[in-house]
Amino acid sequence: MTGGSIAAWSVADAERWRRAGVPMVLAPVLGGWILAALVVTSYVLLFGLSSASGAWRDGLGGGTDWLRYPGVVLLTALPLWYRYVPVAVFPAALFVAVETALLAARTDDTDRQATAGYLIVLAVCAIAVTGGGLRLRARRRQRALVLAAAGVRRFPLPEGVPESDGHRGHAQVYLGLALCLLGLAVLTDGLVGDLTSGGVGYDAIGQQRVCVVLLVAGTTFAGWGQLAYRAARRLYEEDQPALIVGVRTGADGRHWVCADARTPSAPPLISYVPRGRDTRTPTRLLGSGSVYAEGNGHHDINPRHEPFEAVLYGTLAEGDEVVIEYAYARYDLHQATGRMYAAVTTAPLRPDRHHGLGVWKPVDGATRQRERLREARERAERQRAADERAMREAEERRRNPPRSSSGRSSGSGKSSSHYSSCGGSSCASTCGSSCGGCGGD
């Protein structure tokens, strides 16, 4: 595919990259679920079991508490921000921790449920800050390890690569802004109602709850989209490091990057999901002699059973965007060899850890070639049978056209006119939905 100047990612370098990641318990997905469970527990203690009338409210029945409302929004957002926007957890967790410490200092010693709730909130803040810091540190270390393994050379992206910076993250940003604006409108309605209540206690808890959901979802989408957009921009702004890696395909459609395509014990490390708009195949012919044939060093594989070799452009860490270039063989049904092309995929890297892929076993190239030819013949036979069946059905409809239930009444004239306009006996094969059918109105 590419010249020998691109370095291969060794198993030892890949193992150092894996060890540089965060512990499993603080990984984005699992860590987010742990934080969500702790936040729900704190809400049950503070708002459900506490003797105070709402631990984040004044408890005096004087109406809606607006001063402590930002803390509720930020605490609710922490699990999602930890998963998708880790940078945002630092100011949010600091604000919530300071406010919670002040409230805990004023809490009655007999209200043990509120005290326990405040302690859990402080634990949430500590976990979010610790995990967020470790994740950002792990990203820097993993990028540095990839740069060291790739060497000093940088390469332009391959020809025909889909440019994702024109669309990556835009939908999330626009959706997030729309949700935030809607939430602020709902919250403004409650605030105006409270200010114009004439001193009577006004209950805007309903508006506050709706706004919490909208603001948390909106800020998460907007931040997630902005990070994805920036990652795409970085990929196209300058030449990138490149490594020869292996790629394994999971049953769920996720593709996993591993050290190489030769070591069966090399574990999958990080995943991406190729999408149609971000994949072009084939992009170019690799050479006049680029054919798959026995004895020329190439062999056909089933990507669900063993990895294929690819060139990865870009840095390798969760949230980064990379370009994957790999060989693509196009076969003729009756030929034993195929032409080899290059295919490219642009994709953001996901923070998944669980892959469910075990040690793979290499398949003999000649065996795989015979299997491919057999599968191609079966597909061609099924297609031929389907075409023959369609032709028989079309011939049957031509010989026995459907008749209107009204017989030869005045309505039959209208049906005959419609049938004639569709082309007579060829209607079944040429008219389709544009004529609305040929059996009358």
Short mmCIF file of C-alpha atoms in Angstrom, two decimals:
data_model
loop_
_atom_site.label_atom_id
_atom_site.label_comp_id
_atom_site.label_asym_id
_atom_site.label_seq_id
_atom_site.Cartn_x
_atom_site.Cartn_y
_atom_site.Cartn_z
CA MET A 1 0.00 0.00 0.00
CA THR A 2 2.58 2.54 1.10
CA GLY A 3 6.34 2.71 1.07
CA GLY A 4 8.49 0.96 3.60
CA SER A 5 9.30 4.28 5.31
CA ILE A 6 6.21 3.91 7.51
CA ALA A 7 7.07 2.21 10.78
CA ALA A 8 5.27 -0.87 12.05
CA TRP A 9 3.67 -0.73 15.50
CA SER A 10 5.41 -3.42 17.50
CA VAL A 11 3.62 -5.53 20.08
CA ALA A 12 5.91 -4.16 22.80
CA ASP A 13 5.10 -0.53 21.88
CA ALA A 14 1.40 -1.35 21.76
CA GLU A 15 1.57 -2.93 25.20
CA ARG A 16 3.23 0.20 26.61
CA TRP A 17 0.43 2.23 25.00
CA ARG A 18 -2.18 0.03 26.68
CA ARG A 19 -0.57 0.33 30.11
CA ALA A 20 -0.55 4.13 29.78
CA GLY A 21 -4.37 4.20 29.83
CA VAL A 22 -6.56 4.86 32.85
CA PRO A 23 -7.67 2.01 35.16
CA MET A 24 -10.81 0.20 34.09
CA VAL A 25 -12.86 1.57 36.98
CA LEU A 26 -12.18 5.14 35.79
CA ALA A 27 -12.68 4.41 32.10
CA PRO A 28 -15.17 6.73 30.36
CA VAL A 29 -18.08 4.31 30.13
CA LEU A 30 -17.74 2.44 33.43
CA GLY A 31 -16.70 5.58 35.31
CA GLY A 32 -19.71 7.45 33.95
CA TRP A 33 -22.09 4.73 35.13
CA ILE A 34 -20.49 4.71 38.60
CA LEU A 35 -20.91 8.47 38.88
CA ALA A 36 -24.52 8.25 37.70
CA ALA A 37 -25.32 5.64 40.38
CA LEU A 38 -23.74 7.83 43.09
CA VAL A 39 -25.62 10.94 41.91
CA VAL A 40 -28.95 9.09 42.01
CA THR A 41 -28.15 7.82 45.51
CA SER A 42 -27.36 11.33 46.71
CA TYR A 43 -30.64 12.63 45.29
CA VAL A 44 -32.59 9.91 47.10
CA LEU A 45 -30.93 10.85 50.40
CA LEU A 46 -31.14 14.62 49.96
CA PHE A 47 -34.54 15.02 48.32
CA GLY A 48 -36.35 11.88 49.40
CA LEU A 49 -35.19 10.82 52.86
CA SER A 50 -33.81 14.01 54.38
CA SER A 51 -35.94 15.60 57.12
CA ALA A 52 -35.38 18.99 55.51
CA SER A 53 -37.84 20.06 52.85
CA GLY A 54 -35.34 19.54 50.05
CA ALA A 55 -31.68 19.76 50.97
CA TRP A 56 -30.96 22.16 48.10
CA ARG A 57 -33.91 24.37 49.05
CA ASP A 58 -34.31 26.71 51.99
CA GLY A 59 -36.82 24.39 53.70
CA LEU A 60 -38.92 27.32 54.84
CA GLY A 61 -41.73 27.04 52.32
CA GLY A 62 -40.80 30.43 50.91
CA GLY A 63 -41.06 29.40 47.29
CA THR A 64 -38.54 28.19 44.77
CA ASP A 65 -34.84 28.26 45.67
CA TRP A 66 -32.87 29.76 42.77
CA LEU A 67 -29.50 30.25 44.42
CA ARG A 68 -28.72 26.55 44.76
CA TYR A 69 -30.19 25.56 41.41
CA PRO A 70 -26.89 25.80 39.44
CA GLY A 71 -25.38 23.21 41.78
CA VAL A 72 -28.17 20.77 41.00
CA VAL A 73 -27.66 21.24 37.25
CA LEU A 74 -23.90 20.74 37.45
CA LEU A 75 -24.16 17.69 39.71
CA THR A 76 -26.66 16.08 37.34
CA ALA A 77 -24.39 16.80 34.38
CA LEU A 78 -21.21 15.37 35.91
CA PRO A 79 -21.69 11.71 34.81
CA LEU A 80 -22.41 12.66 31.19
CA TRP A 81 -19.68 15.28 31.07
CA TYR A 82 -17.25 12.73 32.50
CA ARG A 83 -18.15 10.39 29.64
CA TYR A 84 -18.21 12.85 26.74
CA VAL A 85 -16.62 16.16 27.83
CA PRO A 86 -14.00 15.36 30.50
CA VAL A 87 -12.49 18.85 30.44
CA ALA A 88 -15.75 20.32 31.75
CA VAL A 89 -15.81 18.20 34.92
CA PHE A 90 -13.11 20.28 36.63
CA PRO A 91 -14.95 23.61 37.05
CA ALA A 92 -18.27 21.81 37.56
CA ALA A 93 -16.94 19.51 40.28
CA LEU A 94 -15.14 22.40 42.02
CA PHE A 95 -18.32 24.50 42.13
CA VAL A 96 -20.45 21.62 43.42
CA ALA A 97 -17.85 20.60 46.02
CA VAL A 98 -17.56 24.12 47.49
CA GLU A 99 -21.33 24.57 47.65
CA THR A 100 -21.84 21.12 49.19
CA ALA A 101 -19.17 21.71 51.84
CA LEU A 102 -20.84 24.97 52.90
CA LEU A 103 -24.25 23.29 53.11
CA ALA A 104 -22.86 20.33 55.05
CA ALA A 105 -21.32 22.69 57.60
CA ARG A 106 -24.78 24.12 58.35
CA THR A 107 -26.59 20.78 58.46
CA ASP A 108 -28.11 19.61 61.74
CA ASP A 109 -26.22 16.65 63.21
CA THR A 110 -29.49 14.74 63.61
CA ASP A 111 -30.21 14.82 59.87
CA ARG A 112 -28.02 11.85 59.01
CA GLN A 113 -29.61 11.30 55.59
CA ALA A 114 -28.65 14.78 54.44
CA THR A 115 -25.15 14.38 55.85
CA ALA A 116 -24.72 11.08 54.02
CA GLY A 117 -26.03 12.68 50.83
CA TYR A 118 -23.56 15.53 51.06
CA LEU A 119 -20.68 13.08 51.62
CA ILE A 120 -21.70 11.14 48.53
CA VAL A 121 -21.80 14.36 46.51
CA LEU A 122 -18.27 15.18 47.67
CA ALA A 123 -17.20 11.67 46.68
CA VAL A 124 -18.72 12.20 43.22
CA CYS A 125 -16.73 15.40 42.81
CA ALA A 126 -13.50 13.72 43.94
CA ILE A 127 -13.96 10.76 41.58
CA ALA A 128 -14.84 13.03 38.65
CA VAL A 129 -11.80 15.25 39.14
CA THR A 130 -9.44 12.31 39.70
CA GLY A 131 -10.75 10.33 36.75
CA GLY A 132 -10.85 13.36 34.45
CA GLY A 133 -7.29 14.27 35.31
CA LEU A 134 -6.03 10.73 34.77
CA ARG A 135 -7.84 10.48 31.44
CA LEU A 136 -6.34 13.70 30.12
CA ARG A 137 -2.90 12.59 31.34
CA ALA A 138 -3.36 9.19 29.68
CA ARG A 139 -4.25 10.86 26.38
CA ARG A 140 -1.04 12.89 26.42
CA ARG A 141 1.07 9.86 27.29
CA GLN A 142 -0.52 7.65 24.65
CA ARG A 143 -0.10 10.30 21.96
CA ALA A 144 3.54 10.70 22.93
CA LEU A 145 4.08 6.93 22.69
CA VAL A 146 2.50 6.84 19.23
CA LEU A 147 4.66 9.74 18.04
CA ALA A 148 7.77 8.01 19.36
CA ALA A 149 6.85 4.74 17.61
CA ALA A 150 6.07 6.52 14.33
CA GLY A 151 9.41 8.32 14.22
CA VAL A 152 10.12 11.84 13.01
CA ARG A 153 8.57 11.54 9.54
CA ARG A 154 5.12 12.97 8.87
CA PHE A 155 2.93 12.06 5.93
CA PRO A 156 0.12 13.75 4.01
CA LEU A 157 -3.21 11.99 4.16
CA PRO A 158 -3.74 9.50 1.30
CA GLU A 159 -5.55 10.44 -1.88
CA GLY A 160 -9.32 10.22 -1.86
CA VAL A 161 -9.71 10.42 1.91
CA PRO A 162 -13.18 11.68 2.92
CA GLU A 163 -12.90 15.09 4.59
CA SER A 164 -14.97 14.76 7.74
CA ASP A 165 -14.17 18.23 9.08
CA GLY A 166 -17.06 19.53 6.97
CA HIS A 167 -19.65 17.63 8.99
CA ARG A 168 -18.10 15.95 12.05
CA GLY A 169 -19.74 17.21 15.25
CA HIS A 170 -21.99 19.77 13.57
CA ALA A 171 -25.25 17.90 14.24
CA GLN A 172 -24.40 17.46 17.94
CA VAL A 173 -23.51 21.13 18.35
CA TYR A 174 -26.71 22.38 16.70
CA LEU A 175 -28.86 19.93 18.66
CA GLY A 176 -27.15 20.92 21.91
CA LEU A 177 -27.65 24.63 21.28
CA ALA A 178 -31.33 24.06 20.46
CA LEU A 179 -31.87 22.07 23.67
CA CYS A 180 -30.07 24.71 25.76
CA LEU A 181 -32.15 27.53 24.27
CA LEU A 182 -35.35 25.60 24.93
CA GLY A 183 -34.28 24.90 28.50
CA LEU A 184 -33.44 28.55 29.13
CA ALA A 185 -36.85 29.55 27.77
CA VAL A 186 -38.58 27.16 30.19
CA LEU A 187 -36.43 28.39 33.08
CA THR A 188 -37.10 32.03 32.20
CA ASP A 189 -40.82 31.35 32.31
CA GLY A 190 -40.49 30.01 35.85
CA LEU A 191 -38.23 32.87 36.97
CA VAL A 192 -40.54 35.54 35.58
CA GLY A 193 -43.51 33.86 37.26
CA ASP A 194 -41.66 33.89 40.58
CA LEU A 195 -40.61 37.54 40.29
CA THR A 196 -44.12 38.67 39.36
CA SER A 197 -45.93 36.62 42.00
CA GLY A 198 -46.33 39.62 44.27
CA GLY A 199 -44.57 38.14 47.28
CA VAL A 200 -46.61 34.93 47.26
CA GLY A 201 -44.53 31.76 47.27
CA TYR A 202 -44.32 30.59 43.66
CA ASP A 203 -43.56 26.97 42.80
CA ALA A 204 -41.31 26.76 39.73
CA ILE A 205 -39.99 23.30 40.54
CA GLY A 206 -41.65 21.88 37.43
CA GLN A 207 -39.87 24.35 35.17
CA GLN A 208 -36.60 23.71 36.99
CA ARG A 209 -36.83 19.96 36.50
CA VAL A 210 -37.59 20.27 32.80
CA CYS A 211 -34.73 22.73 32.40
CA VAL A 212 -32.29 20.38 34.19
CA VAL A 213 -32.95 17.66 31.63
CA LEU A 214 -32.70 20.05 28.67
CA LEU A 215 -29.57 21.83 29.89
CA VAL A 216 -27.71 18.64 30.80
CA ALA A 217 -28.51 17.00 27.46
CA GLY A 218 -27.85 20.21 25.51
CA THR A 219 -24.48 20.98 27.07
CA THR A 220 -23.38 17.36 26.66
CA PHE A 221 -24.28 17.29 22.97
CA ALA A 222 -22.71 20.69 22.33
CA GLY A 223 -19.46 19.83 24.11
CA TRP A 224 -19.23 16.40 22.52
CA GLY A 225 -19.77 17.84 19.06
CA GLN A 226 -17.24 20.60 19.59
CA LEU A 227 -14.55 18.12 20.64
CA ALA A 228 -15.31 15.92 17.61
CA TYR A 229 -15.12 18.95 15.31
CA ARG A 230 -11.76 20.00 16.74
CA ALA A 231 -10.37 16.48 16.40
CA ALA A 232 -11.38 16.43 12.72
CA ARG A 233 -9.80 19.83 12.13
CA ARG A 234 -6.50 18.73 13.70
CA LEU A 235 -6.37 15.73 11.36
CA TYR A 236 -6.50 17.88 8.21
CA GLU A 237 -4.47 20.90 9.32
CA GLU A 238 -1.03 19.31 8.94
CA ASP A 239 0.82 16.16 7.97
CA GLN A 240 0.34 13.25 10.36
CA PRO A 241 2.40 10.44 11.86
CA ALA A 242 1.67 7.01 10.39
CA LEU A 243 1.94 3.46 11.67
CA ILE A 244 1.34 0.03 10.17
CA VAL A 245 -1.22 -1.67 12.41
CA GLY A 246 -3.67 -4.55 12.41
CA VAL A 247 -7.44 -4.13 12.39
CA ARG A 248 -9.94 -6.71 13.63
CA THR A 249 -13.66 -6.63 12.86
CA GLY A 250 -16.15 -7.46 15.60
CA ALA A 251 -19.56 -9.02 15.13
CA ASP A 252 -21.22 -5.75 16.20
CA GLY A 253 -19.56 -3.73 13.43
CA ARG A 254 -16.85 -2.15 15.54
CA HIS A 255 -13.32 -2.30 14.16
CA TRP A 256 -10.50 -2.73 16.68
CA VAL A 257 -6.95 -1.48 16.19
CA CYS A 258 -4.23 -3.85 17.41
CA ALA A 259 -0.46 -3.93 17.12
CA ASP A 260 -0.19 -5.87 13.87
CA ALA A 261 -1.94 -8.42 11.67
CA ARG A 262 0.56 -11.22 12.33
CA THR A 263 0.57 -11.82 16.10
CA PRO A 264 -2.48 -13.88 17.12
CA SER A 265 -2.10 -12.93 20.78
CA ALA A 266 -1.96 -9.15 20.15
CA PRO A 267 -5.01 -7.74 22.02
CA PRO A 268 -7.45 -5.24 20.48
CA LEU A 269 -6.72 -1.80 21.93
CA ILE A 270 -9.12 0.87 20.69
CA SER A 271 -12.13 0.84 18.38
CA TYR A 272 -13.81 2.82 15.64
CA VAL A 273 -16.97 2.36 13.60
CA PRO A 274 -16.61 2.90 9.83
CA ARG A 275 -19.55 4.73 8.24
CA GLY A 276 -20.55 4.91 4.61
CA ARG A 277 -20.06 8.65 4.17
CA ASP A 278 -16.57 8.43 5.68
CA THR A 279 -15.37 5.42 3.65
CA ARG A 280 -14.25 5.32 0.03
CA THR A 281 -13.43 2.02 -1.60
CA PRO A 282 -11.62 1.63 -3.82
CA THR A 283 -9.76 4.92 -4.11
CA ARG A 284 -6.91 3.95 -6.44
CA LEU A 285 -5.14 1.01 -8.03
CA LEU A 286 -1.99 0.22 -6.10
CA GLY A 287 0.08 -0.88 -9.10
CA SER A 288 0.00 -2.66 -12.41
CA GLY A 289 1.19 -5.86 -10.75
CA SER A 290 -1.08 -5.58 -7.70
CA VAL A 291 -2.96 -8.86 -7.86
CA TYR A 292 -3.96 -11.39 -5.27
CA ALA A 293 -2.49 -14.72 -6.32
CA GLU A 294 -0.94 -17.70 -4.63
CA GLY A 295 2.74 -17.18 -3.96
CA ASN A 296 2.97 -13.40 -4.37
CA GLY A 297 2.85 -12.60 -0.65
CA HIS A 298 -0.84 -11.70 -0.51
CA HIS A 299 -3.73 -13.81 0.70
CA ASP A 300 -7.44 -13.32 1.02
CA ILE A 301 -8.92 -13.20 4.54
CA ASN A 302 -12.25 -13.08 6.29
CA PRO A 303 -12.02 -9.90 8.43
CA ARG A 304 -14.34 -11.39 11.06
CA HIS A 305 -11.90 -14.25 11.68
CA GLU A 306 -8.49 -12.60 11.46
CA PRO A 307 -7.11 -9.05 11.28
CA PHE A 308 -6.07 -7.22 8.16
CA GLU A 309 -3.06 -4.93 7.81
CA ALA A 310 -3.65 -1.19 7.53
CA VAL A 311 -1.82 2.13 7.72
CA LEU A 312 -3.12 4.44 10.44
CA TYR A 313 -2.61 8.20 10.02
CA GLY A 314 -2.94 10.39 13.11
CA THR A 315 -2.48 10.03 16.84
CA LEU A 316 -4.01 7.18 18.78
CA ALA A 317 -6.06 8.14 21.85
CA GLU A 318 -9.74 8.24 22.74
CA GLY A 319 -11.50 11.13 21.04
CA ASP A 320 -8.87 11.51 18.30
CA GLU A 321 -9.78 11.12 14.64
CA VAL A 322 -7.68 8.95 12.36
CA VAL A 323 -7.51 7.79 8.75
CA ILE A 324 -7.24 4.06 8.08
CA GLU A 325 -5.85 2.99 4.69
CA TYR A 326 -5.95 -0.67 3.73
CA ALA A 327 -5.76 -2.95 0.69
CA TYR A 328 -8.99 -3.88 -1.05
CA ALA A 329 -9.25 -6.73 -3.56
CA ARG A 330 -11.83 -6.68 -6.34
CA TYR A 331 -12.48 -10.05 -7.93
CA ASP A 332 -14.08 -11.25 -11.11
CA LEU A 333 -16.36 -14.21 -10.47
CA HIS A 334 -14.55 -16.58 -12.81
CA GLN A 335 -11.01 -15.49 -12.02
CA ALA A 336 -8.76 -16.88 -9.30
CA THR A 337 -6.92 -13.56 -8.87
CA GLY A 338 -8.20 -10.06 -8.23
CA ARG A 339 -7.02 -6.49 -8.66
CA MET A 340 -5.80 -4.76 -5.51
CA TYR A 341 -6.94 -1.23 -4.68
CA ALA A 342 -6.58 1.10 -1.72
CA ALA A 343 -9.57 1.93 0.48
CA VAL A 344 -9.65 4.68 3.11
CA THR A 345 -11.83 5.32 6.14
CA THR A 346 -11.96 8.39 8.35
CA ALA A 347 -13.28 7.71 11.85
CA PRO A 348 -13.16 9.04 15.43
CA LEU A 349 -11.73 6.67 18.02
CA ARG A 350 -14.13 5.41 20.67
CA PRO A 351 -13.39 4.88 24.39
CA ASP A 352 -14.67 1.27 24.40
CA ARG A 353 -12.79 -1.34 26.41
CA HIS A 354 -14.81 -4.57 26.09
CA HIS A 355 -14.37 -6.27 22.73
CA GLY A 356 -15.18 -9.95 23.21
CA LEU A 357 -12.50 -11.01 20.72
CA GLY A 358 -10.19 -13.88 21.56
CA VAL A 359 -6.98 -15.14 20.04
CA TRP A 360 -7.38 -15.56 16.30
CA LYS A 361 -6.04 -18.32 14.10
CA PRO A 362 -4.58 -17.66 10.64
CA VAL A 363 -6.49 -19.25 7.78
CA ASP A 364 -4.65 -20.90 4.90
CA GLY A 365 -4.70 -18.58 1.89
CA ALA A 366 -5.65 -21.26 -0.64
CA THR A 367 -8.48 -22.47 1.58
CA ARG A 368 -9.83 -18.97 1.96
CA GLN A 369 -9.62 -18.42 -1.80
CA ARG A 370 -11.68 -21.54 -2.49
CA GLU A 371 -14.19 -20.42 0.14
CA ARG A 372 -14.46 -16.98 -1.48
CA LEU A 373 -15.05 -18.48 -4.93
CA ARG A 374 -17.70 -20.81 -3.50
CA GLU A 375 -19.47 -17.90 -1.78
CA ALA A 376 -19.35 -15.89 -5.02
CA ARG A 377 -20.88 -18.76 -7.01
CA GLU A 378 -23.63 -19.18 -4.41
CA ARG A 379 -24.44 -15.47 -4.52
CA ALA A 380 -24.53 -15.53 -8.31
CA GLU A 381 -26.80 -18.61 -8.28
CA ARG A 382 -29.20 -16.96 -5.81
CA GLN A 383 -29.29 -13.82 -7.92
CA ARG A 384 -29.92 -15.83 -11.09
CA ALA A 385 -32.75 -17.75 -9.42
CA ALA A 386 -34.30 -14.50 -8.18
CA ASP A 387 -34.10 -12.98 -11.68
CA GLU A 388 -35.72 -16.03 -13.25
CA ARG A 389 -38.49 -15.99 -10.67
CA ALA A 390 -39.14 -12.31 -11.34
CA MET A 391 -39.27 -12.96 -15.09
CA ARG A 392 -41.78 -15.79 -14.63
CA GLU A 393 -43.96 -13.61 -12.43
CA ALA A 394 -43.82 -10.78 -14.96
CA GLU A 395 -44.76 -13.17 -17.79
CA GLU A 396 -47.65 -14.52 -15.72
CA ARG A 397 -48.96 -11.02 -15.09
CA ARG A 398 -48.64 -10.21 -18.80
CA ARG A 399 -50.68 -13.25 -19.81
CA ASN A 400 -53.29 -12.84 -17.07
CA PRO A 401 -53.70 -9.12 -16.37
CA PRO A 402 -55.85 -8.28 -13.32
CA ARG A 403 -59.43 -7.28 -14.08
CA SER A 404 -61.49 -4.62 -12.35
CA SER A 405 -64.28 -5.89 -10.07
CA SER A 406 -66.74 -3.53 -11.82
CA GLY A 407 -66.55 -5.65 -14.98
CA ARG A 408 -67.35 -3.77 -18.21
CA SER A 409 -69.20 -0.91 -16.58
CA SER A 410 -68.32 2.70 -17.03
CA GLY A 411 -65.49 2.29 -14.47
CA SER A 412 -63.82 -0.31 -16.70
CA GLY A 413 -63.27 2.32 -19.35
CA LYS A 414 -61.35 4.40 -16.90
CA SER A 415 -59.28 1.38 -15.86
CA SER A 416 -58.55 0.51 -19.48
CA SER A 417 -57.42 4.03 -20.15
CA HIS A 418 -55.12 3.96 -17.14
CA TYR A 419 -53.71 0.58 -18.20
CA SER A 420 -53.03 1.86 -21.68
CA SER A 421 -51.21 4.92 -20.39
CA CYS A 422 -48.81 2.67 -18.48
CA GLY A 423 -47.57 0.94 -21.55
CA GLY A 424 -49.90 -2.05 -21.92
CA SER A 425 -48.27 -5.43 -21.36
CA SER A 426 -44.92 -3.94 -20.29
CA CYS A 427 -46.42 -2.24 -17.25
CA ALA A 428 -45.27 -4.87 -14.77
CA SER A 429 -41.63 -4.31 -15.60
CA THR A 430 -41.47 -0.61 -16.44
CA CYS A 431 -44.23 1.29 -14.70
CA GLY A 432 -43.62 0.72 -11.01
CA SER A 433 -44.84 3.20 -8.43
CA SER A 434 -44.83 6.14 -10.83
CA CYS A 435 -48.09 4.90 -12.34
CA GLY A 436 -49.71 3.87 -9.10
CA GLY A 437 -50.22 0.26 -10.23
CA CYS A 438 -51.94 -1.19 -13.30
CA GLY A 439 -54.99 -2.91 -11.87
CA GLY A 440 -57.38 0.01 -11.98
CA ASP A 441 -58.00 2.91 -9.62
#
